[in-house]
Short mmCIF file of C-alpha atoms and ligand atoms in Angstrom, two decimals:
data_model
loop_
_atom_site.label_atom_id
_atom_site.label_comp_id
_atom_site.label_asym_id
_atom_site.label_seq_id
_atom_site.Cartn_x
_atom_site.Cartn_y
_atom_site.Cartn_z
CA MET W 160 26.66 -2.90 1.48
CA THR W 161 25.26 -0.92 4.44
CA ARG W 162 21.97 0.55 3.67
CA THR W 163 21.76 4.26 3.68
CA VAL W 164 18.60 5.68 5.12
CA TYR W 165 17.06 9.15 5.32
CA VAL W 166 16.25 10.92 8.69
CA ASN W 167 15.21 14.53 8.90
CA GLY W 168 17.37 15.84 6.13
CA SER W 169 20.39 13.61 6.61
CA TYR W 170 21.40 10.46 4.67
CA LEU W 171 22.99 8.00 7.26
CA PRO W 172 24.10 4.47 7.58
CA GLU W 173 21.06 2.56 9.04
CA ASP W 174 22.78 1.75 12.34
CA GLN W 175 23.33 5.51 12.94
CA ALA W 176 19.69 6.57 12.27
CA THR W 177 17.76 7.35 15.44
CA VAL W 178 14.36 8.83 16.47
CA SER W 179 13.42 10.02 19.96
CA ILE W 180 11.51 7.82 22.31
CA PHE W 181 9.14 10.88 22.72
CA ASP W 182 8.25 10.85 18.98
CA ARG W 183 4.53 10.84 18.49
CA GLY W 184 4.95 8.16 15.89
CA PHE W 185 6.37 5.81 18.55
CA LEU W 186 4.01 6.79 21.43
CA MET W 187 0.75 7.36 19.57
CA ALA W 188 1.11 5.89 16.05
CA ASP W 189 0.62 9.55 15.13
CA GLY W 190 2.02 9.36 11.66
CA VAL W 191 1.44 8.53 7.94
CA TYR W 192 3.44 6.54 5.58
CA GLU W 193 3.63 5.70 1.83
CA VAL W 194 5.30 2.77 -0.05
CA THR W 195 6.52 3.53 -3.47
CA SER W 196 7.88 0.88 -5.82
CA VAL W 197 11.10 1.17 -7.78
CA LEU W 198 11.54 -0.45 -11.20
CA ASP W 199 14.63 0.05 -13.46
CA GLY W 200 15.86 2.42 -10.66
CA LYS W 201 12.84 4.73 -11.22
CA LEU W 202 9.81 5.63 -9.07
CA ILE W 203 6.48 4.02 -9.92
CA ASP W 204 3.25 6.08 -9.69
CA PHE W 205 5.17 8.70 -7.71
CA GLU W 206 2.64 11.45 -8.08
CA GLY W 207 -0.23 9.43 -6.79
CA HIS W 208 1.66 8.53 -3.68
CA ALA W 209 2.80 12.25 -3.16
CA ILE W 210 -0.83 13.37 -3.53
CA ARG W 211 -2.25 10.72 -1.10
CA LEU W 212 0.47 11.64 1.34
CA GLU W 213 -0.73 15.23 1.34
CA ARG W 214 -4.35 14.06 1.80
CA SER W 215 -3.46 11.80 4.78
CA MET W 216 -1.56 14.66 6.55
CA ALA W 217 -4.40 17.13 5.87
CA ALA W 218 -6.93 14.65 7.35
CA LEU W 219 -4.73 14.57 10.52
CA ASP W 220 -4.21 18.33 10.62
CA MET W 221 -0.45 17.74 10.16
CA THR W 222 1.50 20.45 8.35
CA SER W 223 3.19 18.97 5.33
CA PRO W 224 6.98 19.21 6.00
CA ILE W 225 8.15 18.46 2.46
CA THR W 226 7.20 19.47 -1.05
CA SER W 227 6.60 16.62 -3.60
CA GLU W 228 9.58 17.85 -5.64
CA ALA W 229 11.86 17.63 -2.56
CA LEU W 230 10.33 14.17 -1.88
CA ALA W 231 11.02 12.94 -5.40
CA ASP W 232 14.64 14.18 -5.15
CA MET W 233 15.10 12.46 -1.75
CA PHE W 234 13.60 9.22 -3.03
CA ARG W 235 15.82 9.33 -6.05
CA GLU W 236 18.94 10.07 -3.91
CA LEU W 237 18.12 6.97 -1.68
CA VAL W 238 17.66 4.85 -4.85
CA ARG W 239 21.02 6.04 -6.08
CA LEU W 240 22.94 5.70 -2.77
CA ASN W 241 21.58 2.06 -2.33
CA ASP W 242 21.86 1.13 -5.95
CA ILE W 243 18.29 -0.10 -6.25
CA ASP W 244 17.10 -1.48 -9.43
CA GLN W 245 13.89 -3.09 -8.18
CA GLY W 246 12.49 -2.60 -4.67
CA MET W 247 10.54 -0.25 -2.54
CA ILE W 248 10.90 3.02 -0.68
CA TYR W 249 9.14 3.30 2.59
CA LEU W 250 8.44 6.78 3.89
CA GLN W 251 7.15 7.76 7.24
CA ILE W 252 6.23 11.23 8.54
CA THR W 253 5.16 11.65 12.08
CA ARG W 254 3.97 14.70 14.10
CA GLY W 255 7.47 14.88 15.66
CA ASN W 256 8.92 14.96 19.13
CA PRO W 257 7.22 17.24 21.66
CA GLY W 258 9.60 16.10 24.37
CA ASP W 259 6.93 14.47 26.49
CA ARG W 260 3.69 12.48 26.21
CA SER W 261 0.42 14.10 25.84
CA PHE W 262 -2.87 13.30 23.95
CA VAL W 263 -2.99 16.90 22.85
CA PHE W 264 -1.51 17.59 19.44
CA PRO W 265 1.73 19.77 19.80
CA ASP W 266 1.91 23.16 18.30
CA ALA W 267 1.82 23.01 14.47
CA SER W 268 5.23 24.57 14.43
CA LEU W 269 6.87 21.53 15.85
CA PRO W 270 9.04 20.02 13.19
CA ALA W 271 7.73 16.69 11.84
CA THR W 272 9.96 13.59 11.91
CA ILE W 273 10.66 12.28 8.36
CA VAL W 274 12.32 8.88 7.81
CA ALA W 275 12.63 6.96 4.61
CA PHE W 276 14.43 3.81 3.59
CA THR W 277 14.79 1.45 0.66
CA GLN W 278 14.14 -2.27 0.43
CA ASN W 279 16.01 -4.11 -2.34
CA ILE W 280 13.75 -6.67 -4.09
CA PRO W 281 15.52 -7.85 -7.24
CA ASN W 282 12.57 -9.93 -8.48
CA LEU W 283 9.83 -7.50 -7.61
CA ALA W 284 8.35 -7.41 -11.25
CA ASP W 285 8.87 -11.14 -11.70
CA ALA W 286 7.66 -12.15 -8.26
CA PRO W 287 7.21 -15.94 -8.04
CA ALA W 288 3.89 -15.45 -6.06
CA ALA W 289 2.31 -13.85 -9.11
CA LYS W 290 2.66 -17.30 -10.89
CA THR W 291 0.95 -19.27 -8.10
CA GLY W 292 -1.40 -16.59 -6.69
CA PHE W 293 -2.37 -15.74 -3.12
CA LYS W 294 -4.60 -17.89 -0.94
CA VAL W 295 -6.63 -15.81 1.48
CA ILE W 296 -9.03 -16.24 4.48
CA SER W 297 -11.73 -13.70 5.46
CA VAL W 298 -11.61 -12.02 8.88
CA PRO W 299 -13.85 -9.52 10.39
CA ASP W 300 -12.81 -5.87 9.64
CA MET W 301 -12.07 -4.66 13.16
CA ARG W 302 -9.87 -1.63 12.07
CA TRP W 303 -10.82 1.98 13.03
CA GLY W 304 -13.16 3.97 10.91
CA ARG W 305 -10.70 6.09 8.92
CA VAL W 306 -8.66 3.48 7.08
CA ASP W 307 -8.71 5.87 4.14
CA ILE W 308 -5.99 7.74 5.97
CA LYS W 309 -2.71 5.87 5.49
CA THR W 310 -1.50 5.94 9.15
CA THR W 311 1.14 3.81 10.68
CA GLN W 312 -1.47 2.31 13.12
CA LEU W 313 -1.25 -1.16 11.63
CA LEU W 314 -1.75 -3.45 14.49
CA TYR W 315 -4.94 -5.10 13.43
CA PRO W 316 -3.77 -5.58 9.80
CA SER W 317 -0.62 -7.19 11.31
CA MET W 318 -2.78 -9.45 13.47
CA ALA W 319 -4.84 -10.43 10.42
CA LYS W 320 -1.69 -11.24 8.57
CA MET W 321 -0.74 -13.54 11.48
CA MET W 322 -4.19 -15.20 11.35
CA ALA W 323 -3.51 -15.85 7.71
CA LYS W 324 -0.06 -17.28 8.48
CA LYS W 325 -1.48 -19.53 11.15
CA ALA W 326 -4.09 -20.68 8.63
CA GLY W 327 -1.30 -21.64 6.19
CA VAL W 328 -2.34 -18.91 3.55
CA ASP W 329 -0.89 -15.72 2.26
CA ASP W 330 -3.22 -12.94 3.39
CA SER W 331 -6.58 -11.99 4.99
CA TRP W 332 -9.38 -10.11 3.36
CA PHE W 333 -11.42 -8.02 5.73
CA VAL W 334 -15.27 -8.35 5.88
CA ALA W 335 -17.29 -5.39 7.04
CA ASP W 336 -20.49 -5.54 9.07
CA ASP W 337 -22.48 -5.33 5.72
CA GLY W 338 -21.03 -8.67 4.83
CA GLY W 339 -19.06 -7.10 1.94
CA ILE W 340 -15.30 -7.49 1.63
CA THR W 341 -13.49 -4.18 2.16
CA GLU W 342 -9.81 -4.94 1.28
CA GLY W 343 -6.88 -7.03 2.17
CA THR W 344 -4.33 -6.39 5.01
CA SER W 345 -2.32 -4.21 2.81
CA ASN W 346 -3.98 -4.29 -0.67
CA ASN W 347 -7.22 -3.66 -2.39
CA ALA W 348 -9.47 -6.72 -3.29
CA TYR W 349 -11.24 -7.53 -6.56
CA ILE W 350 -13.27 -10.30 -8.22
CA VAL W 351 -13.77 -10.89 -11.86
CA LYS W 352 -16.99 -12.13 -13.41
CA GLY W 353 -16.89 -12.52 -17.25
CA ASN W 354 -15.68 -9.09 -18.59
CA ARG W 355 -16.57 -7.37 -15.35
CA ILE W 356 -14.22 -6.33 -12.58
CA ILE W 357 -15.82 -5.75 -9.21
CA THR W 358 -14.26 -3.84 -6.35
CA ARG W 359 -15.60 -2.00 -3.32
CA GLN W 360 -16.25 1.73 -3.98
CA LEU W 361 -14.07 4.39 -2.39
CA SER W 362 -15.22 5.47 1.07
CA THR W 363 -13.62 5.83 4.53
CA ASP W 364 -13.89 1.94 4.66
CA ILE W 365 -10.85 1.33 2.43
CA LEU W 366 -7.51 2.80 1.52
CA HIS W 367 -7.74 4.59 -1.73
CA GLY W 368 -5.14 2.59 -3.42
CA ILE W 369 -2.83 4.32 -5.93
CA THR W 370 -2.36 0.97 -7.67
CA ARG W 371 -6.26 0.53 -7.67
CA ALA W 372 -6.68 3.90 -9.42
CA SER W 373 -4.15 2.98 -12.09
CA VAL W 374 -5.46 -0.51 -12.64
CA LEU W 375 -9.05 0.53 -12.87
CA ARG W 376 -8.14 3.22 -15.35
CA PHE W 377 -6.12 0.62 -17.51
CA ALA W 378 -8.97 -1.87 -17.08
CA ALA W 379 -11.47 0.52 -18.50
CA GLU W 380 -9.14 1.39 -21.38
CA ALA W 381 -8.77 -2.25 -22.11
CA GLN W 382 -12.61 -2.54 -22.48
CA PHE W 383 -13.23 -4.34 -19.20
CA GLU W 384 -16.38 -3.27 -17.35
CA VAL W 385 -15.66 -1.87 -13.87
CA GLU W 386 -18.28 -2.03 -11.12
CA GLU W 387 -17.50 -0.35 -7.79
CA ARG W 388 -19.55 -2.14 -5.15
CA PRO W 389 -19.13 -4.38 -2.21
CA PHE W 390 -18.97 -8.18 -2.88
CA THR W 391 -19.25 -11.03 -0.51
CA VAL W 392 -17.00 -14.05 0.28
CA ALA W 393 -19.64 -16.33 -1.41
CA GLU W 394 -19.44 -14.06 -4.54
CA ALA W 395 -15.61 -14.32 -4.44
CA GLN W 396 -15.79 -18.08 -4.22
CA ALA W 397 -18.16 -18.27 -7.26
CA ALA W 398 -16.14 -15.65 -9.29
CA ASP W 399 -14.08 -16.49 -12.39
CA GLU W 400 -11.08 -14.83 -10.84
CA ALA W 401 -9.98 -12.70 -7.94
CA PHE W 402 -6.98 -10.53 -7.32
CA SER W 403 -5.42 -7.90 -5.05
CA THR W 404 -3.47 -4.85 -5.84
CA ALA W 405 -0.84 -2.72 -3.97
CA ALA W 406 2.38 -0.84 -4.78
CA SER W 407 4.33 -3.77 -3.32
CA ILE W 408 2.60 -6.52 -5.27
CA PHE W 409 1.21 -4.78 -8.38
CA VAL W 410 -1.63 -7.05 -9.47
CA MET W 411 -1.58 -10.31 -7.52
CA PRO W 412 -3.94 -13.21 -8.50
CA VAL W 413 -6.02 -14.66 -5.57
CA VAL W 414 -6.73 -18.29 -6.16
CA GLU W 415 -8.48 -19.48 -2.92
CA VAL W 416 -10.74 -17.76 -0.45
CA ASP W 417 -11.56 -19.54 2.87
CA GLY W 418 -10.33 -22.88 1.57
CA LYS W 419 -12.49 -22.81 -1.68
CA PRO W 420 -10.84 -22.41 -5.10
CA VAL W 421 -11.68 -19.20 -7.14
CA GLY W 422 -12.41 -20.25 -10.69
CA LYS W 423 -9.93 -23.07 -11.59
CA GLY W 424 -7.92 -22.36 -8.42
CA THR W 425 -5.00 -21.01 -10.49
CA PRO W 426 -4.09 -17.47 -11.62
CA GLY W 427 -6.54 -16.35 -14.40
CA PRO W 428 -6.05 -14.50 -17.65
CA VAL W 429 -7.62 -11.21 -16.49
CA ALA W 430 -5.30 -10.73 -13.57
CA ALA W 431 -2.31 -11.69 -15.62
CA ARG W 432 -3.28 -9.25 -18.33
CA LEU W 433 -3.83 -6.42 -15.88
CA ARG W 434 -0.58 -7.12 -14.30
CA GLU W 435 1.23 -7.00 -17.62
CA ILE W 436 -0.48 -3.74 -18.66
CA TYR W 437 0.10 -2.21 -15.32
CA LEU W 438 3.81 -2.98 -15.39
CA ASP W 439 4.22 -1.83 -19.01
CA GLU W 440 2.45 1.35 -18.47
CA MET W 441 4.09 2.15 -15.20
CA ARG W 442 7.54 1.52 -16.69
CA LYS W 443 6.71 4.09 -19.34
CA THR W 444 5.82 6.80 -16.82
CA ALA W 445 8.33 6.02 -14.17
CA ILE W 446 10.45 9.01 -13.04
N1 PLP U 777 -5.32 -1.15 1.29
C1 PLP U 777 -4.52 -1.17 2.37
C2 PLP U 777 -5.13 -1.39 3.73
C3 PLP U 777 -3.14 -1.03 2.20
O1 PLP U 777 -2.31 -0.92 3.33
C4 PLP U 777 -2.49 -0.81 0.90
C5 PLP U 777 -1.12 -0.52 0.78
O2 PLP U 777 -0.44 -0.50 1.62
C6 PLP U 777 -3.47 -0.76 -0.19
C7 PLP U 777 -4.80 -0.95 -0.03
C8 PLP U 777 -2.97 -0.66 -1.57
O3 PLP U 777 -2.64 0.75 -1.73
P1 PLP U 777 -1.45 1.13 -2.80
O4 PLP U 777 -2.01 0.65 -4.18
O5 PLP U 777 -1.48 2.69 -2.87
O6 PLP U 777 -0.18 0.52 -2.48
#
């Protein structure tokens, strides 16, 4: 089955979908994106992603080209056309094609470029990695200073993923100048000590994860203590458990940091419970 993708109002076979070489997304990484999961053919945590998309565009002085209702309709249509039961929808909105290259933003009346496509992942909820957990290394956080904006400028996270791959592990966790872990290449980072879940506080240093917000809410409802502060690599290595969250991995246990096991070096009960609660609750509210 050929994948059907969305480009600027049209649903097209993927090999017929094109964007200009002058598009500012291509020339300047002048674009924002969202990844939304699909379970049982429905959108997970859609409202959170739609709100963050608006926030990212506002932070970059981009005019929003699509309402959240139209976005939900478009996502659902892509899910239907591609017969997705479990998977993801990638959405990217760029400042558009001004027909030339300039550092100056084009006039706000220039139409944005909107593209979206699905990824079919039949075992997303039942991912084998959730049973073994991620191993991570720490690397300096050398990203720009506004990583709270979800831009398509992902070169350093991509390099950090390659550092992890070369080290034979699954991901990198970024360490800021203050010695605290900020987050993973494409996920938020947590440790667990007793009944307490510790994760860095919201600021311009981390992406304000939509999964993070939901998981922390469910954690508090399940009587866990939530402490939002930086934690170090040494603290992570001495923790009972660690985990990461993102729309693409939900709650993923982290079993090793810089070659040292976290807790018993196997996925722990808190991460497993939070993953279960998250999936149950999200399935209830999926649209
Ligand atoms: N942090 C970074 C740097 C990310 O790229 C992502 C997701 O792509 C996340 C955190 C998790 O965000 P969300 O839970 O909204 O997927």
